Coordinates of C-alpha atoms and ligand atoms in Angstrom, one line a residue:
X902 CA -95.1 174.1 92.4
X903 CA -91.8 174.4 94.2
X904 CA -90.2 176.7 92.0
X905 CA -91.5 178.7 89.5
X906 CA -89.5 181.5 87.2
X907 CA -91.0 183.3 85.1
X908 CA -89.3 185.7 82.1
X909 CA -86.4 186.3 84.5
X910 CA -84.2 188.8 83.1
X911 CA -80.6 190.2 84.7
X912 CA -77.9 192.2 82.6
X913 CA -74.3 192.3 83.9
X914 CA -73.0 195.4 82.4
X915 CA -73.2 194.5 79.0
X916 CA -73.6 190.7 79.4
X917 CA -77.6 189.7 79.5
X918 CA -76.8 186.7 81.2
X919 CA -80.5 185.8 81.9
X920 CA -82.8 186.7 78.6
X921 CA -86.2 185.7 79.3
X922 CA -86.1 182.4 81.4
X923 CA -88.7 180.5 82.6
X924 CA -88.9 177.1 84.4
X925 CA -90.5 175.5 86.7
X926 CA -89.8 172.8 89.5
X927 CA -92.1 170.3 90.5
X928 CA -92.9 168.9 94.4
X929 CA -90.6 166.3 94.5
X930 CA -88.6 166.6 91.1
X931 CA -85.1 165.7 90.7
X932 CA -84.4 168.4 88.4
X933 CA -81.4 168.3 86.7
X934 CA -80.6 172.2 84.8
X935 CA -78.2 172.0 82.7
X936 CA -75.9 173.9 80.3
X937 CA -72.6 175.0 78.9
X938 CA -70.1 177.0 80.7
X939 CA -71.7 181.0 81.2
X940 CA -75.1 179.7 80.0
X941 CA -76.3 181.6 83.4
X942 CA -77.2 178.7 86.0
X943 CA -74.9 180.2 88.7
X944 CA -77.2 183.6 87.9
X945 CA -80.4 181.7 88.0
X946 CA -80.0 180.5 91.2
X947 CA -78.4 183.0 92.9
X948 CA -81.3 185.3 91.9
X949 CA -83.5 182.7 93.3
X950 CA -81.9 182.8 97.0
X951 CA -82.0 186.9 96.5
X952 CA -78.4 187.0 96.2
X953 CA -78.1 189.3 93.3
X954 CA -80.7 191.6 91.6
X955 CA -82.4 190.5 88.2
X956 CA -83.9 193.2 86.1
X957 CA -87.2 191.9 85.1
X958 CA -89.6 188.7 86.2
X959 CA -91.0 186.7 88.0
X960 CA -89.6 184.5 91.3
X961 CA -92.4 182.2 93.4
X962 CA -91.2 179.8 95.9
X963 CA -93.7 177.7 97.3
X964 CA -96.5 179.4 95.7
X965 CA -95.4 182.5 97.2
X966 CA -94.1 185.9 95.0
X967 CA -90.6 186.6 96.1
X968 CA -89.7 188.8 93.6
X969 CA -91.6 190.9 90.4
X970 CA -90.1 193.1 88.2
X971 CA -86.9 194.0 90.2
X972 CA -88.0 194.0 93.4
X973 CA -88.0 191.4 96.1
X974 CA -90.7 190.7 98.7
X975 CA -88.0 190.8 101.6
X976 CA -90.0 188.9 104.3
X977 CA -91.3 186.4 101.9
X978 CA -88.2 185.8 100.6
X979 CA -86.6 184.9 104.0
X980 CA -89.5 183.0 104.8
X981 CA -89.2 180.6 101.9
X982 CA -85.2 180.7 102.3
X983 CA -86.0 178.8 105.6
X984 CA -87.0 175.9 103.4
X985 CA -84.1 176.3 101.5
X986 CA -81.0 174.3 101.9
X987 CA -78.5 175.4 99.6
X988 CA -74.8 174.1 98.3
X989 CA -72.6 176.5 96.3
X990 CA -70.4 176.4 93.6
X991 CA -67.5 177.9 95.1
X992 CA -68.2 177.1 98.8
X993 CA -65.2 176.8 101.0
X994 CA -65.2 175.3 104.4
X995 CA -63.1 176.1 107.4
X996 CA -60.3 173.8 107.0
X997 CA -59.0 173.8 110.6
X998 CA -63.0 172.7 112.2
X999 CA -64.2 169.1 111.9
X1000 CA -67.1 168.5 110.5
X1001 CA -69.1 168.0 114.0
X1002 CA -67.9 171.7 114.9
X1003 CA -68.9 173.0 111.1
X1004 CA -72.3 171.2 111.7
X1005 CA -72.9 173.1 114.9
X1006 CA -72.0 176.2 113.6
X1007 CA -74.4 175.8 110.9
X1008 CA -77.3 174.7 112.6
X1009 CA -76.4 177.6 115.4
X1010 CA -76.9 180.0 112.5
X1011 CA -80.7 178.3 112.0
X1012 CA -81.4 178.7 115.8
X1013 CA -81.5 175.1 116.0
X1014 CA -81.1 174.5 119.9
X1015 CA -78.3 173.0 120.6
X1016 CA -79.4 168.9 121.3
X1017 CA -81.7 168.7 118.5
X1018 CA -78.7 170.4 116.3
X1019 CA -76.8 167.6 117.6
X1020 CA -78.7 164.6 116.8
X1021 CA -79.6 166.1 113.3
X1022 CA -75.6 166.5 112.6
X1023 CA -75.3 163.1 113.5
X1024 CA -77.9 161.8 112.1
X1025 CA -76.5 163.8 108.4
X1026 CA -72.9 162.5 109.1
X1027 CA -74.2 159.1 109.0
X1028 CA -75.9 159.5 105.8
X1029 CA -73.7 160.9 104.3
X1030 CA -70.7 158.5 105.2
X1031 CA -68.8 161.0 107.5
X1032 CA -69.5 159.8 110.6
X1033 CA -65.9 157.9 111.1
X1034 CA -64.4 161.2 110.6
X1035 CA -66.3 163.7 112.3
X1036 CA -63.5 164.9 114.7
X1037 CA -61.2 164.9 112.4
X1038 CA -59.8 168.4 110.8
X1039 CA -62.1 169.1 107.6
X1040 CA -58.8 170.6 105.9
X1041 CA -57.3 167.3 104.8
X1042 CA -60.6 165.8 102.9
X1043 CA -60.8 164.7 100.0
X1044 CA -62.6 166.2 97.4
X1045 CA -65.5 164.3 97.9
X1046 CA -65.5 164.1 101.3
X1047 CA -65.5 168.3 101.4
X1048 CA -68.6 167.8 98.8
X1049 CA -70.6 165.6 100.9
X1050 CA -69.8 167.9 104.3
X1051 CA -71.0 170.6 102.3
X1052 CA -74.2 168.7 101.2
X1053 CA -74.5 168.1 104.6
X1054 CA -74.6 171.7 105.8
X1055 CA -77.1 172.4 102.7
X1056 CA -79.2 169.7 104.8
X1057 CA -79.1 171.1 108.4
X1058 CA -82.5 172.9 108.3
X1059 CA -84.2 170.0 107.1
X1060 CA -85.3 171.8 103.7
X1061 CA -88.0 170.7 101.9
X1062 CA -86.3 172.0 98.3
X1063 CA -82.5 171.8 97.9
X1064 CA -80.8 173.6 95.5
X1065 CA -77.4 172.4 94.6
X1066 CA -74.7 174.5 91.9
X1067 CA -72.5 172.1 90.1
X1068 CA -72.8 169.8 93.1
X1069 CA -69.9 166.7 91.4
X1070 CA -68.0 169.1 89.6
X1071 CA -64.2 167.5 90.5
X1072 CA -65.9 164.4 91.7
X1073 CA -64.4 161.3 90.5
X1074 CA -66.7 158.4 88.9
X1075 CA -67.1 156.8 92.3
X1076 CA -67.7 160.4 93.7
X1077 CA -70.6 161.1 91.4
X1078 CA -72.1 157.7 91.6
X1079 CA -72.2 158.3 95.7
X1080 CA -73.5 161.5 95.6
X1081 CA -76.4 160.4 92.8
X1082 CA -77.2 158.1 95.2
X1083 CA -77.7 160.4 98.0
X1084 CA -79.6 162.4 96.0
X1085 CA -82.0 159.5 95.1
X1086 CA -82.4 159.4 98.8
X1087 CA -83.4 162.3 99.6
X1088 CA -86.3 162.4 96.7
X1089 CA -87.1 159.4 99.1
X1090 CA -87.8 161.9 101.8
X1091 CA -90.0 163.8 100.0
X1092 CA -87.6 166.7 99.2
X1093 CA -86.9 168.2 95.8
X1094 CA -83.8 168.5 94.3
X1095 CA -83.1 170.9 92.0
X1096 CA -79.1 170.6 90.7
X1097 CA -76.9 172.5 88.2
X1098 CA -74.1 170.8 85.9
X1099 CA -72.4 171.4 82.7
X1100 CA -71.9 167.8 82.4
X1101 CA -74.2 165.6 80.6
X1102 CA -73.3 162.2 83.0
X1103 CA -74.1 163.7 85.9
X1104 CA -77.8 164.5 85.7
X1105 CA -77.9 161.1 83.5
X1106 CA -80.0 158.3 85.5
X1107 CA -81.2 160.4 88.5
X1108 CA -83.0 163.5 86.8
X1109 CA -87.1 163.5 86.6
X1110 CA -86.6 166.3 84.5
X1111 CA -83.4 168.2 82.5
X1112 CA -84.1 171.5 81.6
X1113 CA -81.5 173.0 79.3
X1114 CA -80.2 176.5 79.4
X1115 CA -78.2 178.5 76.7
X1116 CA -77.4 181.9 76.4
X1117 CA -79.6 182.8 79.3
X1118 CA -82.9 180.8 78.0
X1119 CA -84.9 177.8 78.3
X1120 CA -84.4 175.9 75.5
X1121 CA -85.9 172.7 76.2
X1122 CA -87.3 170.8 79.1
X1123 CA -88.2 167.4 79.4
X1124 CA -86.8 163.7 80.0
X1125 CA -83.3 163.5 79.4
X1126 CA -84.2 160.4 77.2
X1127 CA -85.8 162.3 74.9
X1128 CA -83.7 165.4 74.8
X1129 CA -81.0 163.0 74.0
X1130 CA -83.2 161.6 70.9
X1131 CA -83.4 164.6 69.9
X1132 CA -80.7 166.5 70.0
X1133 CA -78.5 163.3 69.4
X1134 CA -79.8 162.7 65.7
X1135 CA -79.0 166.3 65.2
X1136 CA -75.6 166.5 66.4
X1137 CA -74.5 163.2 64.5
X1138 CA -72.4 160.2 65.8
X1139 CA -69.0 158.9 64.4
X1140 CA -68.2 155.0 63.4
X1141 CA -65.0 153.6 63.6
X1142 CA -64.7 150.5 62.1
X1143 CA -62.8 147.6 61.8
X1144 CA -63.9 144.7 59.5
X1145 CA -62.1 141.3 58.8
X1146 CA -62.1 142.6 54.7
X1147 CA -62.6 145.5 52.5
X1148 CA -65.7 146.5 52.4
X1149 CA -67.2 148.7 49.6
X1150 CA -69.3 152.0 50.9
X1151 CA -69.9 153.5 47.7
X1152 CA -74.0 154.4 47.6
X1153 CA -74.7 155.1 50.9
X1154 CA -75.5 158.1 52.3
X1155 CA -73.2 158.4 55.4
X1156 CA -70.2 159.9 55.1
X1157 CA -67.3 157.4 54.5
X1158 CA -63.5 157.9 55.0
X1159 CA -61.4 154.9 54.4
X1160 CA -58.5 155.0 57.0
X1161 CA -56.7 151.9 55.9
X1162 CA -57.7 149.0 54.1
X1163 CA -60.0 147.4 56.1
X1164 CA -60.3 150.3 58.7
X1165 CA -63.2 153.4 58.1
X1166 CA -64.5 156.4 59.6
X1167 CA -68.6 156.8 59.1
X1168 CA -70.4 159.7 60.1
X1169 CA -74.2 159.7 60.0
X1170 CA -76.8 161.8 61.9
X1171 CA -78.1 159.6 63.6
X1172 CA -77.2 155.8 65.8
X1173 CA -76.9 154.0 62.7
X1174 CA -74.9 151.1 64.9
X1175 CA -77.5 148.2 63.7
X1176 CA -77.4 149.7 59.9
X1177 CA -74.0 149.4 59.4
X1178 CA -74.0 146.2 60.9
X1179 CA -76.1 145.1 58.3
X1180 CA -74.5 146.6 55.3
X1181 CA -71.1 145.3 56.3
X1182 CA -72.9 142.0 56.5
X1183 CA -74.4 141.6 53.5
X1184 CA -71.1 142.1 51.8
X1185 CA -70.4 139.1 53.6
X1186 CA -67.4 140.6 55.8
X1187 CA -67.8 141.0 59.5
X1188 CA -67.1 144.1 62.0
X1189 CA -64.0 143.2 64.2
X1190 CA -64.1 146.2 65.9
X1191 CA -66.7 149.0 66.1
X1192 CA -66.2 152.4 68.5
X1193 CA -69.0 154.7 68.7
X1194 CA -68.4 158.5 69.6
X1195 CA -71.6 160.3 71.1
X1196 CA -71.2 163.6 70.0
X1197 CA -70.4 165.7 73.2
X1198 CA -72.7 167.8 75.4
X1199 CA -70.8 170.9 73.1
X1200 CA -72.1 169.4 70.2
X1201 CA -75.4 169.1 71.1
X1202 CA -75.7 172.7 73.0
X1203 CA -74.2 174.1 69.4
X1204 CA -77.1 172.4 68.0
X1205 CA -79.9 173.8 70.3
X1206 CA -78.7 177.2 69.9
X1207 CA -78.7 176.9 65.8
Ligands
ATP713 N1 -70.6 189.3 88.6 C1 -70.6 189.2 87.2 N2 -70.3 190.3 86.5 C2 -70.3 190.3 85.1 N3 -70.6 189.2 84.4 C3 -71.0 188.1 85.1 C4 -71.0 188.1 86.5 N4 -71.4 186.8 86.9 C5 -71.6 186.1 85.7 N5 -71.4 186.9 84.6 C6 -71.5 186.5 83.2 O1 -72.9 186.1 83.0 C7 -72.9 184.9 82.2 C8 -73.6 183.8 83.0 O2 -72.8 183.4 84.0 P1 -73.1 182.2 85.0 O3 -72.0 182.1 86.0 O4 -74.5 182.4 85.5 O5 -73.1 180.9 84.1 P2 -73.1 179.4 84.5 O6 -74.0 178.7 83.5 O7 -73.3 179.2 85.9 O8 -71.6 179.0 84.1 P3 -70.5 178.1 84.8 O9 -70.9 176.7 84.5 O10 -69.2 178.5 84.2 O11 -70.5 178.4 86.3 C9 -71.5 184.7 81.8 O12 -71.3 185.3 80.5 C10 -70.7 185.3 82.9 O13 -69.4 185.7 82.4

């Protein structure tokens, strides 16, 4: 086990931001931890790194006790932060260095010496498409660009678990898609990736495992496949539909507005795309146009928390 949390608990003033969570990340995992806005996966992971001071718990990183009921095991925890790379939510970077001088810094900091910090900077630059721009003043990047620099500086000590907070918030579709990709890659290397996002599309097609956090808790982990089964059905999915003649709805047990005379709204708990198909069909009409609406990740968090 990588990571492994256990009844972690850490009150803001009031707030209980973290109420009991546990979780645990696998050698290797693409873990994808996801949850609405102020569901506490900023607080997780800063508690994992030491940054701020849960109440109550447990913390092991690589099999080692880092922290236990409010107290952390300083040396361990710097020991296992070596293995560490880690991207921030908020991080800025100095906008007047390129990223060949922020590299150096970085890998100063590790007390990498100074050739094998070059090569390794290189050799990160490359991967991560920056290469062609590496004396070039990080200040007018792109958004992407900043994001994949600061990937990069997550990567300098060659950690064997990266944690990442909301690493394609603000990324465009293209964006995401590259960094995804990157990711992939480095579960190639045998490191494990353990990301934050609020957004369902973003841990979509990478994650080995989603593990979903509301109101400070656990509430499910597993394959995003079959948290989406799930919770989909529950949340319910809306029809619109388009069909070449009127079509008569009266019986069934989805719930029908007519928007027009050959136009309707359905809403049913479940993907009842192939059922509808089929009822309009035996009435001998035909769907012209169908749009389905997922619910959104809102929907489905309101669900989990009922
Ligand atoms: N320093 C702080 N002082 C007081 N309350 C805080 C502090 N940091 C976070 N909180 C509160 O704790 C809860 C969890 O916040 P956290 O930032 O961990 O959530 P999050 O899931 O990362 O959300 P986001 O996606 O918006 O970053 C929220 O209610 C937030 O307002």
């Amino acid at each position: 086990m990588v990571l492994k949390i256990e009844n972690l608990v850490k009150v803001y003033k009031d707030i209980r931001a973290l109420d009991g969570l546990d979780l645990e990340v696998k050698k290797s995992q693409i873990y994808g931890f996801l949850g609405p806005n102020g569901a506490g996966k900023s607080t997780t992971i800063l508690s994992v790194l030491g940054l701020i001071f849960p109440q109550e718990g447990r913390i092991e990183l690589f099999g080692e006790e880092v922290f236990r009921n409010g107290k952390y095991d300083e040396s361990k925890l710097v020991e296992a932060k070596r293995r560490i790379g880690y991207m921030p939510e908020h991080a800025t970077l100095w906008n007047f260095l390129t990223p060949m001088q922020t590299l150096d810094i970085i890998g100063e900091a590790f007390g990498i010496p100074k050739p094998e910090r070059e090569k390794q900077a290189r050799e990160l630059l490359e991967l991560l498409n920056l290469w062609e721009v590496r004396d070039k003043k990080v200040g007018k990047f792109s958004k992407g660009m900043q994001q994949r620099l600061l990937l990069a500086q997550a990567l300098m000590n060659d950690p064997e678990l990266l944690i990442l907070d909301e690493p394609m918030t603000g990324l465009d579709p293209t964006g995401i898609a590259e960094f995804k990709e990157i990711i992939r890659e480095q579960k190639k290397a045998g490191k494990t990736v353990f990301f934050s996002s609020h957004i369902l599309a973003h841990v979509e097609e990478i994650c080995d495992t989603v593990g979903v956090i509301v109101k400070g808790k656990l509430r499910v982990e597993d394959k995003l496949d079959n948290i989406k089964r799930e919770f989909l059905k529950r949340a319910g999915y809306t029809i619109v539909l388009e069909t070449n003649r009127p079509v008569d709805f009266s019986g069934v047990e989805w719930k029908v507005t007519s928007l027009g005379e050959k136009k309707y709204r359905i809403v049913a708990p479940g993907d009842i795309r192939e059922a509808v198909h089929d009822f309009v069909a035996a009435q001998g009409a035909k769907i012209l146009t169908m749009q389905v609406k997922e619910p959104s990740l809102e929907e489905i968090f309101l669900k989990m928390v009922e």
